[in-house]
Each structure stands twice: as structure tokens, then as C-alpha cells.
mmCIF file of C-alpha atoms in Angstrom:
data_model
loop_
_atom_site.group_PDB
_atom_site.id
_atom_site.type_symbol
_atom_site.label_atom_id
_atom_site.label_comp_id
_atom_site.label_asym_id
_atom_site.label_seq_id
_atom_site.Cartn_x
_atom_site.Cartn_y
_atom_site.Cartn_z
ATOM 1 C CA UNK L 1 -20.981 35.039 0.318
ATOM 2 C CA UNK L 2 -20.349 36.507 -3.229
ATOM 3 C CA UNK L 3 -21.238 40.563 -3.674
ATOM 4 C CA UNK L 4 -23.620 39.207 -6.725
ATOM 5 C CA UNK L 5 -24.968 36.519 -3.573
ATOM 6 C CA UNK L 6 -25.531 39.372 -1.197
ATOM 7 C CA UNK L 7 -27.574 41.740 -3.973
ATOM 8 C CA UNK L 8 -29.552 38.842 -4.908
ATOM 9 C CA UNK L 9 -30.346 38.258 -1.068
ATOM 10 C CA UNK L 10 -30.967 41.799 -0.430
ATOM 11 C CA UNK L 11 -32.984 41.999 -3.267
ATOM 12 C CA UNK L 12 -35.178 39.226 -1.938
ATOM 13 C CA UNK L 13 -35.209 40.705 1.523
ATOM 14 C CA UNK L 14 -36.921 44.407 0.297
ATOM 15 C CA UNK L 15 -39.088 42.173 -1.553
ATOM 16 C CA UNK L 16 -40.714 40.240 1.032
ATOM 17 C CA UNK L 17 -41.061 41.388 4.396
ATOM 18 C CA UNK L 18 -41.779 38.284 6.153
ATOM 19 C CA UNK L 19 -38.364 36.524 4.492
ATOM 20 C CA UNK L 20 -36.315 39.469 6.706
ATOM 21 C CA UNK L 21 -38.292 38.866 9.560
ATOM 22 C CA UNK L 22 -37.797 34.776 9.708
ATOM 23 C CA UNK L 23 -34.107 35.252 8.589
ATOM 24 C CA UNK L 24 -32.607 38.396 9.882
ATOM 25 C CA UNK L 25 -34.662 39.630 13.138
ATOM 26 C CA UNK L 26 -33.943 37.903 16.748
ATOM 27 C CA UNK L 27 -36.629 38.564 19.700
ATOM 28 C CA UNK L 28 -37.120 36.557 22.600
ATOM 29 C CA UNK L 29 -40.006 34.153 23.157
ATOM 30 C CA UNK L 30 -43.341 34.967 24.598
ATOM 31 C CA UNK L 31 -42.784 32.398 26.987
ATOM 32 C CA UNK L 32 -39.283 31.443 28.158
ATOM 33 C CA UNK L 33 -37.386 34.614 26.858
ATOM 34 C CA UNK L 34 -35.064 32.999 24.920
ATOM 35 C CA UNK L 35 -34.118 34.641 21.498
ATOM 36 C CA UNK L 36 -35.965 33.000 18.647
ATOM 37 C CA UNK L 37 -36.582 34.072 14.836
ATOM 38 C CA UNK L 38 -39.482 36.416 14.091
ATOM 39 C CA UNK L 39 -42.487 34.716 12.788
ATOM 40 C CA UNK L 40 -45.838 35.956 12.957
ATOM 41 C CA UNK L 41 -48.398 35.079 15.520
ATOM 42 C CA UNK L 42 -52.154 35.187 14.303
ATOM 43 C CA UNK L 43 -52.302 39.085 15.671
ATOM 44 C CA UNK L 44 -48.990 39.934 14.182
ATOM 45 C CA UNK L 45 -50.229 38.427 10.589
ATOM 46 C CA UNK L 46 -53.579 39.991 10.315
ATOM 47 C CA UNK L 47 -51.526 43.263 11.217
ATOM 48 C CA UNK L 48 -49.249 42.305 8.378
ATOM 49 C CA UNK L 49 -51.790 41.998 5.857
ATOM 50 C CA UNK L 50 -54.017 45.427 6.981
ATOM 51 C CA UNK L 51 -51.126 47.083 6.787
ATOM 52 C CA UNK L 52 -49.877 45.866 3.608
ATOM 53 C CA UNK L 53 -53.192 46.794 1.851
ATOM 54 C CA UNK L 54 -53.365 49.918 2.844
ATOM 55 C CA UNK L 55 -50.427 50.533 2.051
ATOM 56 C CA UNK L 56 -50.747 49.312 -1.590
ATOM 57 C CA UNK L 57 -54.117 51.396 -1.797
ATOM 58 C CA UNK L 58 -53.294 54.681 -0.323
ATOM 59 C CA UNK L 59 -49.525 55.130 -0.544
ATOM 60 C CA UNK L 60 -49.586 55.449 3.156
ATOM 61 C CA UNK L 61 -50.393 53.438 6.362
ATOM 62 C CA UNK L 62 -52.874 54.839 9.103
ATOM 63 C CA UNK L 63 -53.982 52.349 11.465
ATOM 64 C CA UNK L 64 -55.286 52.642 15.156
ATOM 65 C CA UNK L 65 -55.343 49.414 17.190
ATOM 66 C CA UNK L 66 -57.679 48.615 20.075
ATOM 67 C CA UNK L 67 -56.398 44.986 21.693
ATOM 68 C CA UNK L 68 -56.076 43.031 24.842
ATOM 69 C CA UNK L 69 -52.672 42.652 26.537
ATOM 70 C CA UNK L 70 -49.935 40.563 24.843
ATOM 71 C CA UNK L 71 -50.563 40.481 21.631
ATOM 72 C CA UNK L 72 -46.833 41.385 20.079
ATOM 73 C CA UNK L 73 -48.446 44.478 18.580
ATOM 74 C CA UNK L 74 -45.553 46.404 19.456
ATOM 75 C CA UNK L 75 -42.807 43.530 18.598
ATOM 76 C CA UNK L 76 -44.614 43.477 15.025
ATOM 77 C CA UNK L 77 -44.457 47.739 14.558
ATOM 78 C CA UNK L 78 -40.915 47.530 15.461
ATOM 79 C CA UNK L 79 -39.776 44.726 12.863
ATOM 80 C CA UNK L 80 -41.521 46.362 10.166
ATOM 81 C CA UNK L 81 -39.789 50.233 10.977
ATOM 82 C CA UNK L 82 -36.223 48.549 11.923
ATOM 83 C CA UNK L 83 -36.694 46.570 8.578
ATOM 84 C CA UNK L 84 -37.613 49.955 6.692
ATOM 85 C CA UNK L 85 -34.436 52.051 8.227
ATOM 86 C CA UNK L 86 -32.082 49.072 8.019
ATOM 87 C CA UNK L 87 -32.698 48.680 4.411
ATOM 88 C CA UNK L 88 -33.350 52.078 3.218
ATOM 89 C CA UNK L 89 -31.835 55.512 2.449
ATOM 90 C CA UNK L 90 -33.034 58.672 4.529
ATOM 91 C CA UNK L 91 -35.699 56.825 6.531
ATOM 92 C CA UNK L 92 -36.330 57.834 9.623
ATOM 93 C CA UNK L 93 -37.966 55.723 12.603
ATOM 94 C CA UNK L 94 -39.773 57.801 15.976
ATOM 95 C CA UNK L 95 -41.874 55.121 18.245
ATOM 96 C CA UNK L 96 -42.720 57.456 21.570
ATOM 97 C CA UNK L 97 -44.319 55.137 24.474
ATOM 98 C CA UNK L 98 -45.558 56.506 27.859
ATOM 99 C CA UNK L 99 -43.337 55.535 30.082
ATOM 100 C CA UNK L 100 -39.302 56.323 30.280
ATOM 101 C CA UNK L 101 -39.607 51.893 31.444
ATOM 102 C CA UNK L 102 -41.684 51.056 28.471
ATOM 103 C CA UNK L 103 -39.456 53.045 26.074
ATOM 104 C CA UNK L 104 -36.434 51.252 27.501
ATOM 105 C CA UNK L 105 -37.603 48.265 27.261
ATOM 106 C CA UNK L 106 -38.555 48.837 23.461
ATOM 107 C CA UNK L 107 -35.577 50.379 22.679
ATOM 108 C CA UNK L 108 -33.812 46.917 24.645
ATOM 109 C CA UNK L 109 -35.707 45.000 21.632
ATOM 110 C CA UNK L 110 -34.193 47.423 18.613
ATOM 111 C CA UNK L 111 -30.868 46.610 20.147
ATOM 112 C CA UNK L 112 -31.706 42.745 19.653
ATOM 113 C CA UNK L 113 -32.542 43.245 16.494
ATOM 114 C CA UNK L 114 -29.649 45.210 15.603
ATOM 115 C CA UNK L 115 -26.950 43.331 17.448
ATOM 116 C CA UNK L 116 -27.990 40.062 16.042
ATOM 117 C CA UNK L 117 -28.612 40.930 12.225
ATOM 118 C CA UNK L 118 -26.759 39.019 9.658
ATOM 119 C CA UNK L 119 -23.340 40.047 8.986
ATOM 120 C CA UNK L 120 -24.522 39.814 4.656
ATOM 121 C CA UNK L 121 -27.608 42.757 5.337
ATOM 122 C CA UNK L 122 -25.940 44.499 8.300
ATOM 123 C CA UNK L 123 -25.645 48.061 7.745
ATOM 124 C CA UNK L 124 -22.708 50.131 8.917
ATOM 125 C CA UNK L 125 -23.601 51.321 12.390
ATOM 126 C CA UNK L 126 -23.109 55.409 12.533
ATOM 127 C CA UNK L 127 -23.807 56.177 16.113
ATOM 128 C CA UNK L 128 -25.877 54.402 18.915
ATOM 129 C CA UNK L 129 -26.904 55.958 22.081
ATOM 130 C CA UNK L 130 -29.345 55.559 24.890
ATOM 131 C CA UNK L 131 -32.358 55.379 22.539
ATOM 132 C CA UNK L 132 -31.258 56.047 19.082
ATOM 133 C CA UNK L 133 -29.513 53.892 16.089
ATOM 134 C CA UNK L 134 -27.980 55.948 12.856
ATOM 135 C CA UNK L 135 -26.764 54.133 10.072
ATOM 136 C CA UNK L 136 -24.616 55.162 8.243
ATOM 137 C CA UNK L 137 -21.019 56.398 7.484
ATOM 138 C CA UNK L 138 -18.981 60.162 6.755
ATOM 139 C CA UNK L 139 -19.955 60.955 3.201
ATOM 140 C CA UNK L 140 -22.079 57.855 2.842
ATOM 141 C CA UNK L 141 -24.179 54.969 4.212
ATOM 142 C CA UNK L 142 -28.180 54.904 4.708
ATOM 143 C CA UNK L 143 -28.581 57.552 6.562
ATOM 144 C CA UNK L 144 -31.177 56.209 7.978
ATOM 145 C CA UNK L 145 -32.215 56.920 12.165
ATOM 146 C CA UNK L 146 -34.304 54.994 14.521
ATOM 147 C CA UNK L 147 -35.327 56.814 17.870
ATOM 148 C CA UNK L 148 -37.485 55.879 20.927
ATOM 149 C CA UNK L 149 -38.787 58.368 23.259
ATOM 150 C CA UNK L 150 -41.396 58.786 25.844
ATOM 151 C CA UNK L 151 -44.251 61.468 25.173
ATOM 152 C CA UNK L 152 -43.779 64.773 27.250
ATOM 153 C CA UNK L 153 -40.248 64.120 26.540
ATOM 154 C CA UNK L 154 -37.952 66.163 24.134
ATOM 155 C CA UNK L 155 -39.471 68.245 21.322
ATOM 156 C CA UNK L 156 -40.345 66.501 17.811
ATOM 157 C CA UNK L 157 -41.894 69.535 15.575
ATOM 158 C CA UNK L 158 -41.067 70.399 12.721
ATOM 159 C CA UNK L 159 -38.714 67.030 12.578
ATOM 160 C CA UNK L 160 -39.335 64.558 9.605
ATOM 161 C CA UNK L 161 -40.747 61.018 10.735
ATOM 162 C CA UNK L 162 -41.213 58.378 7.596
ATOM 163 C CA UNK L 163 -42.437 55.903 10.514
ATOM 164 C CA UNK L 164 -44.051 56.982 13.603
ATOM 165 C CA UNK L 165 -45.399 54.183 16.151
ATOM 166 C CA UNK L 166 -47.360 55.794 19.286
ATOM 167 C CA UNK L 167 -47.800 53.010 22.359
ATOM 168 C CA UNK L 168 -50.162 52.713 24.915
ATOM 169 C CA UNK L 169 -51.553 56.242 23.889
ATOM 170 C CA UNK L 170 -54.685 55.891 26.341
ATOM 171 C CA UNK L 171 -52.177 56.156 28.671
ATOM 172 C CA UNK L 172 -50.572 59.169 27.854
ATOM 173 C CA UNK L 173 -50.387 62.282 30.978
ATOM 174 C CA UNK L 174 -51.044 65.392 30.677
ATOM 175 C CA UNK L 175 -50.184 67.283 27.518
ATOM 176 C CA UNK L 176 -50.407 63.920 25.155
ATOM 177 C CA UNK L 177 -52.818 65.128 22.910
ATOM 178 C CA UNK L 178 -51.046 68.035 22.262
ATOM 179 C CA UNK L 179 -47.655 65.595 22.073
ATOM 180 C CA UNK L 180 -49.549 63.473 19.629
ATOM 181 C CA UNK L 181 -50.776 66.323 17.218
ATOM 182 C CA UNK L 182 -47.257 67.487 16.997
ATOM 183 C CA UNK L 183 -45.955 64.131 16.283
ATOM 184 C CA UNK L 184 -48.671 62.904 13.616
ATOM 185 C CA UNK L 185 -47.873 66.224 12.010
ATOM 186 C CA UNK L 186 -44.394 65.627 11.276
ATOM 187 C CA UNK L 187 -45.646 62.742 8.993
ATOM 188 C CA UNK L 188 -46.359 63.734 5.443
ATOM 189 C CA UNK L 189 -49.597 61.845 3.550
ATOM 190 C CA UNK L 190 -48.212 59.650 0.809
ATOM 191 C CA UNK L 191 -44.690 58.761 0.037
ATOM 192 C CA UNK L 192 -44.879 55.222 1.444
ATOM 193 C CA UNK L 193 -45.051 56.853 5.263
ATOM 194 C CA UNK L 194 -46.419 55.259 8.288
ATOM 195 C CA UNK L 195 -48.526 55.608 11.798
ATOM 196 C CA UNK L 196 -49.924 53.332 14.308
ATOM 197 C CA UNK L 197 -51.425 54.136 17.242
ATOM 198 C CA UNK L 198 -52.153 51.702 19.604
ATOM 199 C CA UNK L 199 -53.122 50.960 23.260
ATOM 200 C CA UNK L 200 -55.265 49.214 25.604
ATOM 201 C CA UNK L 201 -58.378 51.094 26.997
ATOM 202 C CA UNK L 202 -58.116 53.536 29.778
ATOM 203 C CA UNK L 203 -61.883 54.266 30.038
ATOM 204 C CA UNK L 204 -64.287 56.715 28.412
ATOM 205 C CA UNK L 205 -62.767 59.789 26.603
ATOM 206 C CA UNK L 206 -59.802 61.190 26.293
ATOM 207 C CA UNK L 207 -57.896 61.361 22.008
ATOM 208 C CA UNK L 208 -56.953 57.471 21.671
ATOM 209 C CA UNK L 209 -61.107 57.002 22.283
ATOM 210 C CA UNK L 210 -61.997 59.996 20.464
ATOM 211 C CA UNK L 211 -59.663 58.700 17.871
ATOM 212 C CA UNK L 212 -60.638 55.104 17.683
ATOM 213 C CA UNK L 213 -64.685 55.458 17.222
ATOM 214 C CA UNK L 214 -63.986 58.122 14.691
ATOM 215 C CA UNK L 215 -62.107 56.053 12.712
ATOM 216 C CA UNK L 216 -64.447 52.563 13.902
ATOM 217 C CA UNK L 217 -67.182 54.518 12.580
ATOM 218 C CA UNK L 218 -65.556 56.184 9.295
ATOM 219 C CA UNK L 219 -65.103 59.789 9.902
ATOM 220 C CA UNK L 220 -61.624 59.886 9.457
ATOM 221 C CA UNK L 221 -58.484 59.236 7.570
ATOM 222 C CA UNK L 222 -57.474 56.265 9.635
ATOM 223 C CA UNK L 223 -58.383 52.829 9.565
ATOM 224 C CA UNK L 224 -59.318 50.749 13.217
ATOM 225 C CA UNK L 225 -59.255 47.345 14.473
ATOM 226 C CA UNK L 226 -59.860 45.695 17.529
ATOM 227 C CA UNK L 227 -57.888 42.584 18.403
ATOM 228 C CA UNK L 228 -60.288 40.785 21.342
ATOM 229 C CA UNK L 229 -58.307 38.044 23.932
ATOM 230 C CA UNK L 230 -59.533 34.688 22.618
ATOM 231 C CA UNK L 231 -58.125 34.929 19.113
ATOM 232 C CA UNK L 232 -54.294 34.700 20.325
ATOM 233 C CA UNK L 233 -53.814 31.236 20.511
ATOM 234 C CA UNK L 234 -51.682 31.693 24.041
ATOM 235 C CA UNK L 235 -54.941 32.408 25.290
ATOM 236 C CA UNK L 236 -56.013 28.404 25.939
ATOM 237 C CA UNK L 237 -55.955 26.179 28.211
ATOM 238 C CA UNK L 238 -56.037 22.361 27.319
ATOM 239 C CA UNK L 239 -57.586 19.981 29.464
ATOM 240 C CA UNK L 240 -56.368 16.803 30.755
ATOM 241 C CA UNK L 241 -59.737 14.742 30.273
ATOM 242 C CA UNK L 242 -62.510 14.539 28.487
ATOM 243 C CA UNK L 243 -64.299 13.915 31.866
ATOM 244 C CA UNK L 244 -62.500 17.324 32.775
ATOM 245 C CA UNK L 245 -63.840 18.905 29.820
ATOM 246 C CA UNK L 246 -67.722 17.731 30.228
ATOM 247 C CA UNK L 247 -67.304 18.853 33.591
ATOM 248 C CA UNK L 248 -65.972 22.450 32.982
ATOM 249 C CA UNK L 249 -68.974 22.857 30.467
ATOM 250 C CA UNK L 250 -71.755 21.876 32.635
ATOM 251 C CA UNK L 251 -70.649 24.328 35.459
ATOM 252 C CA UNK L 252 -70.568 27.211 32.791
ATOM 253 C CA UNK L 253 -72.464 30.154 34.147
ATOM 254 C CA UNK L 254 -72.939 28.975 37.521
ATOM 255 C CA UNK L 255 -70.239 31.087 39.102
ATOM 256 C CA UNK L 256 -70.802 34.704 39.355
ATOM 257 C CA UNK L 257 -67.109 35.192 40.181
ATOM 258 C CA UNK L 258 -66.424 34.675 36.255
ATOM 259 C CA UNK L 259 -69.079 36.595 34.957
ATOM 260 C CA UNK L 260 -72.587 33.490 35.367
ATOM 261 C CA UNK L 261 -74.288 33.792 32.393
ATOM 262 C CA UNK L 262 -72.170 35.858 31.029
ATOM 263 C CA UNK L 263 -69.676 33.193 30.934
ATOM 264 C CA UNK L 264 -71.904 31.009 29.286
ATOM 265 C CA UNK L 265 -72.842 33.716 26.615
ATOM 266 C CA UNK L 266 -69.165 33.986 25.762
ATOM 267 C CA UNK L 267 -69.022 30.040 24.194
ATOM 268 C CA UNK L 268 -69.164 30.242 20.466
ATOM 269 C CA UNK L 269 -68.937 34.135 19.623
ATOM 270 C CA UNK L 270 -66.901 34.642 17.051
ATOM 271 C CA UNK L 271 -64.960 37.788 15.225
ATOM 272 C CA UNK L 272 -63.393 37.820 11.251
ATOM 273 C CA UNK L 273 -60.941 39.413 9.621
ATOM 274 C CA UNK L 274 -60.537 39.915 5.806
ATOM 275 C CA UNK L 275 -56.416 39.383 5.363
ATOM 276 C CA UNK L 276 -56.993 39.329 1.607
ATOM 277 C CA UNK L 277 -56.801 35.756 0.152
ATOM 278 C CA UNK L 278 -58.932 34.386 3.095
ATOM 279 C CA UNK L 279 -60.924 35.140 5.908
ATOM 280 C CA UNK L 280 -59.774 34.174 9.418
ATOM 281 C CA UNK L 281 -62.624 33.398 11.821
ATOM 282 C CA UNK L 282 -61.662 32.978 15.739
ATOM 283 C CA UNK L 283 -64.354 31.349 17.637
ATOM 284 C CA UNK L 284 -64.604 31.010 21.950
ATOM 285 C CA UNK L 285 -64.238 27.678 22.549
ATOM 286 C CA UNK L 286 -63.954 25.580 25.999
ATOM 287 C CA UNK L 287 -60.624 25.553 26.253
ATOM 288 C CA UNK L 288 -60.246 29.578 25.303
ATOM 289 C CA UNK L 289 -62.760 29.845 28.388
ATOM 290 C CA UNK L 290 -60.566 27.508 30.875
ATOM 291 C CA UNK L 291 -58.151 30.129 30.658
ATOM 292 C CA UNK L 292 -59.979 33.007 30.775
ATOM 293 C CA UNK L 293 -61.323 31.201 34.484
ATOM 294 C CA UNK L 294 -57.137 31.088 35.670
ATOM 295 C CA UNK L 295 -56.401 34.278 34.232
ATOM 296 C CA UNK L 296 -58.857 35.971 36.450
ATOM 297 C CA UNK L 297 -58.149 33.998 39.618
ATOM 298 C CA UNK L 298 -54.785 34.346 39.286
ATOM 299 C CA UNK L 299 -53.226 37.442 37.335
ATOM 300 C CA UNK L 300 -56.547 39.526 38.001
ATOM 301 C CA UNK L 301 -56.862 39.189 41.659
ATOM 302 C CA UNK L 302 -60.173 37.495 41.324
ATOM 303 C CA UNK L 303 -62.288 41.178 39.634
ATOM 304 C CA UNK L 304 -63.919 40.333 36.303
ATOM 305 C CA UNK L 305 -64.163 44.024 35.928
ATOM 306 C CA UNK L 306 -60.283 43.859 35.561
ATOM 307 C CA UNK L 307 -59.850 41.111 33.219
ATOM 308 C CA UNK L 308 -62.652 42.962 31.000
ATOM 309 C CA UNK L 309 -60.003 46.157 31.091
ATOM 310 C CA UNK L 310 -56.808 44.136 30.496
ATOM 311 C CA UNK L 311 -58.560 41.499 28.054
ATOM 312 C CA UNK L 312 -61.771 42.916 26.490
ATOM 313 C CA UNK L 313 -63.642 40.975 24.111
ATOM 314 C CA UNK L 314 -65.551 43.996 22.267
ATOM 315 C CA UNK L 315 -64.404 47.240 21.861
ATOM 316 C CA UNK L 316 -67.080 48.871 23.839
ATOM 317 C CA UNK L 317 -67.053 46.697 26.843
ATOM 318 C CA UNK L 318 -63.070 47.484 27.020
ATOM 319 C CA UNK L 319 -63.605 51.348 27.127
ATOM 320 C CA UNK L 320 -66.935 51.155 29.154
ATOM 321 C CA UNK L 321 -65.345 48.649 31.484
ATOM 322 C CA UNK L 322 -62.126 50.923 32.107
#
């Protein structure tokens, strides 16, 4: 390729985020692990577009996310910061998880990215260690860092962050709140900077609860939202009749080992979400409900009360439930 081909390209690729994601970033598949382009799943979009326009209307992104397991929350946040460093000058990437396994399994997924970038929008490769990627080069290059580490771990104040990503923050031990204020404090307001904070409930109280109803209810600078189970469309389970399916709805509610009429309540409620140009409605429907039936016989040892904590369909009943 040309040097005017490559501008062009790179050009295109700072334009539009979703172009680098299809055509530059490698992860592996939700289901068979086998390394696939990045496109969006229906979380990951409505992520994208939040994101986007709050980003056009404050300069700066806030967001805390409430969601079920599985998702690609986390696969999404770190496309969008590798994108940012691997593209740009002086940008620099901290995503802190709480656990040393989560973190290297997260940092496994930067190295993905990075190993399997385009040779035309591959930037020179500084120094990569355990958890950390600099680009760059002596006396020139990006510049540009991205760093993984797992809260309680070293010490981050007073360090610069342009994109900070906090994981499973509910989950944080001991000394995380005070881990947290130190990290969201190395991130300045404005300039184009960048925070998400997500998890999945650990109960009543603690800062990621605090956190999330302040900002649920507007008393903060950070905007929430709640991703429930049924809207990702891995959550469904086809059947292989119509008899099958006639059957399945007239023993709805009869079983108290999936909820009774709880179960039955759940058929047809619904959630929306304002992406901009359109609004995305997710309704329960049958086949939503199948699963949710094998997902608690078989990867919730038969307790409703833990498919609730691991797959909550409000916000409420996943920190009440927890």
C-alpha cells in the first residue's frame, strides 16, 4: 500500500470507530473461541452510541454500568482505549480489575489485539511487559501506554490516565474505595478523557452501589445504565416444535423451581434504549424464557436466587438479590 493509501486509511480509521474495530481488532468468539473480527453485539452498540454522545456533549465520558454476566462490556471498553492509544499521541490507557486472573486474562485480549493489527496502522511497538504496551520509538513514535492492573496493586496517584476502565468494582477487597478515588482522580474533566465503571452486583452497599443509584437517580456527574439478561440475543433458546413451544407456555408459572408466577410475569416486559437515530426495544419472549429455565438448572445449580445475582433483570432485584 502507497504512503498517500495508508493516510487516507488512517484517516478513515480515527474517523469512524466501528471501521477499526471490523478491520483492524481480532478477539475470539463468544462461543467457540476462535479469533473473529470485532463487531458489535446489541450490548456493545448501545454502549457505543451512550458513549459517543456523551462524549460529543460533555467533552468527556462518565458512564457506570450495571449488567448481567456476558455481555462483552469489557471486550467493548478495551477496543475503544486500545483504538485511542494505538492511534494517538500521549494517550495513556489504565483498566484495573479485581483479580491478578481477571487482569491477565484482559491483558491476554490487548495482546490479541496488538499482535494481530494490520501491518498498514500498526504502530511501532516500544516496550511490552507482563501487563503493559508502549508505543513508540527513541526520540519519536506515539508515545502512547496501555496498562492493566489489579486494584490494591501498585500505586496510581498523581499518574495521568486519558482512559481509565474499572471492572467488576462491586467486587473490589478491602481498600477499593480508597483505590478507586485515587484512580478517578488522576482523570482530568474535559479534554476528550474517559471512565467506566462497571460490574455485576455484589449486594446492598458498598461505592459501585452508592455510585450507581447516585448517578440512576441524577445526583452526580456520571451517567448509569443497566443492561438486564434477555436483551443479549445469546440469551435464547429456540425450540424444535411448535407443539414444544405451546407446551412450554402453558406450564409457565407452574414450577416454583423457576420462580411460578414470577416466571409467568417475566413474558412480555420490556426495556428501551435511546441510541440516537432510533430506539431499541428488547422484549421477554418464549424462547428468551426457555433459556433462562436451562440456565438455572444447569449453570446455577438449580437456586433462582443465583441466577437473579448473575443475570438480573432490574437493577434493584440484582443488588437486593445479592
Amino acid at each position: 500500500m502507497e504512503q498517500k493509501e495508508v493516510i487516507e486509511l488512517v484517516r478513515k480509521l480515527k474517523e469512524n470507530p466501528l471501521l477499526y474495530f471490523e478491520n483492524c481488532l481480532k478477539i475470539q468468539n463468544f462461543g467457540t473461541g476462535e479469533l473473529i473480527s470485532f463487531k458489535l453485539n446489541e450490548v456493545q452498540s448501545i454502549m457505543h452510541s451512550m458513549m459517543q454522545r456523551q462524549l460529543e456533549e460533555h467533552e468527556h465520558v462518565r458512564m457506570i454500568v450495571l449488567k448481567a454476566r456476558r455481555f462483552g462490556i469489557s471486550t467493548y471498553v478495551q477496543g475503544r482505549y486500545f483504538r485511542h492509544a494505538a492511534m494517538n499521541h500521549n494517550k495513556v490507557v489504565q483498566i484495573t480489575t479485581h483479580s491478578k486472573a481477571a487482569t491477565d486474562v484482559m491483558f491476554a485480549m490487548t495482546r490479541t489485539m496488538e499482535q494481530n493489527l494490520p501491518v498498514e496502522v500498526k504502530p511501532q511497538l516500544k516496550y511490552s511487559g507482563r501487563r503493559d504496551l508502549h508505543w513508540g520509538s527513541e526520540g519519536g513514535g506515539l508515545n502512547s501506554s496501555y496498562s492493566l492492573s489489579t486494584v490494591g496493586g501498585r500505586e496510581v496517584r498523581g499518574s495521568k490516565i486519558d482512559y481509565l476502565h474499572c471492572s467488576e468494582v462491586a467486587s473490589w477487597t478491602a481498600g477499593g474505595e480508597d483505590y478507586l478515588l485515587g484512580l478517578l482522580n488522576c482523570v482530568v474533566q474535559g479534554f476528550d478523557t474517559e471512565a467506566v465503571i462497571e460490574s455485576t452486583a455484589q449486594g446492598v452497599g458498598g461505592v459501585f452501589h452508592d455510585m450507581y443509584w447516585d448517578a440512576a437517580e441524577g445526583n452526580s456527574g456520571w451517567e448509569s445504565v443497566f443492561f438486564p439478561w434477555y436483551i443479549y440475543s445469546y440469551y435464547s433458546k429456540p425450540f424444535t416444535s411448535e407443539e414444544e413451544k405451546e407446551k412450554f407456555k402453558e406450564e409457565l408459572g407452574q414450577d416454583q423451581r423457576y420462580g411460578g408466577d414470577a416466571e409467568k410475569a417475566l413474558l412480555g416486559v420490556s426495556c428501551e434504549y435511546d441510541v440516537g437515530d432510533e430506539i431499541k426495544k428488547f422484549t421477554v419472549t418464549l424462547e428468551n424464557l426457555h433459556w433462562r429455565r436451562q440456565c438455572i438448572k444447569t449453570q446455577c445449580q438449580n437456586d433462582l436466587r443465583k441466577f437473579h445475582q448473575e443475570f438480573p433483570t432490574t437493577a434493584r432485584e440484582a443488588f437486593v438479590t445479592t
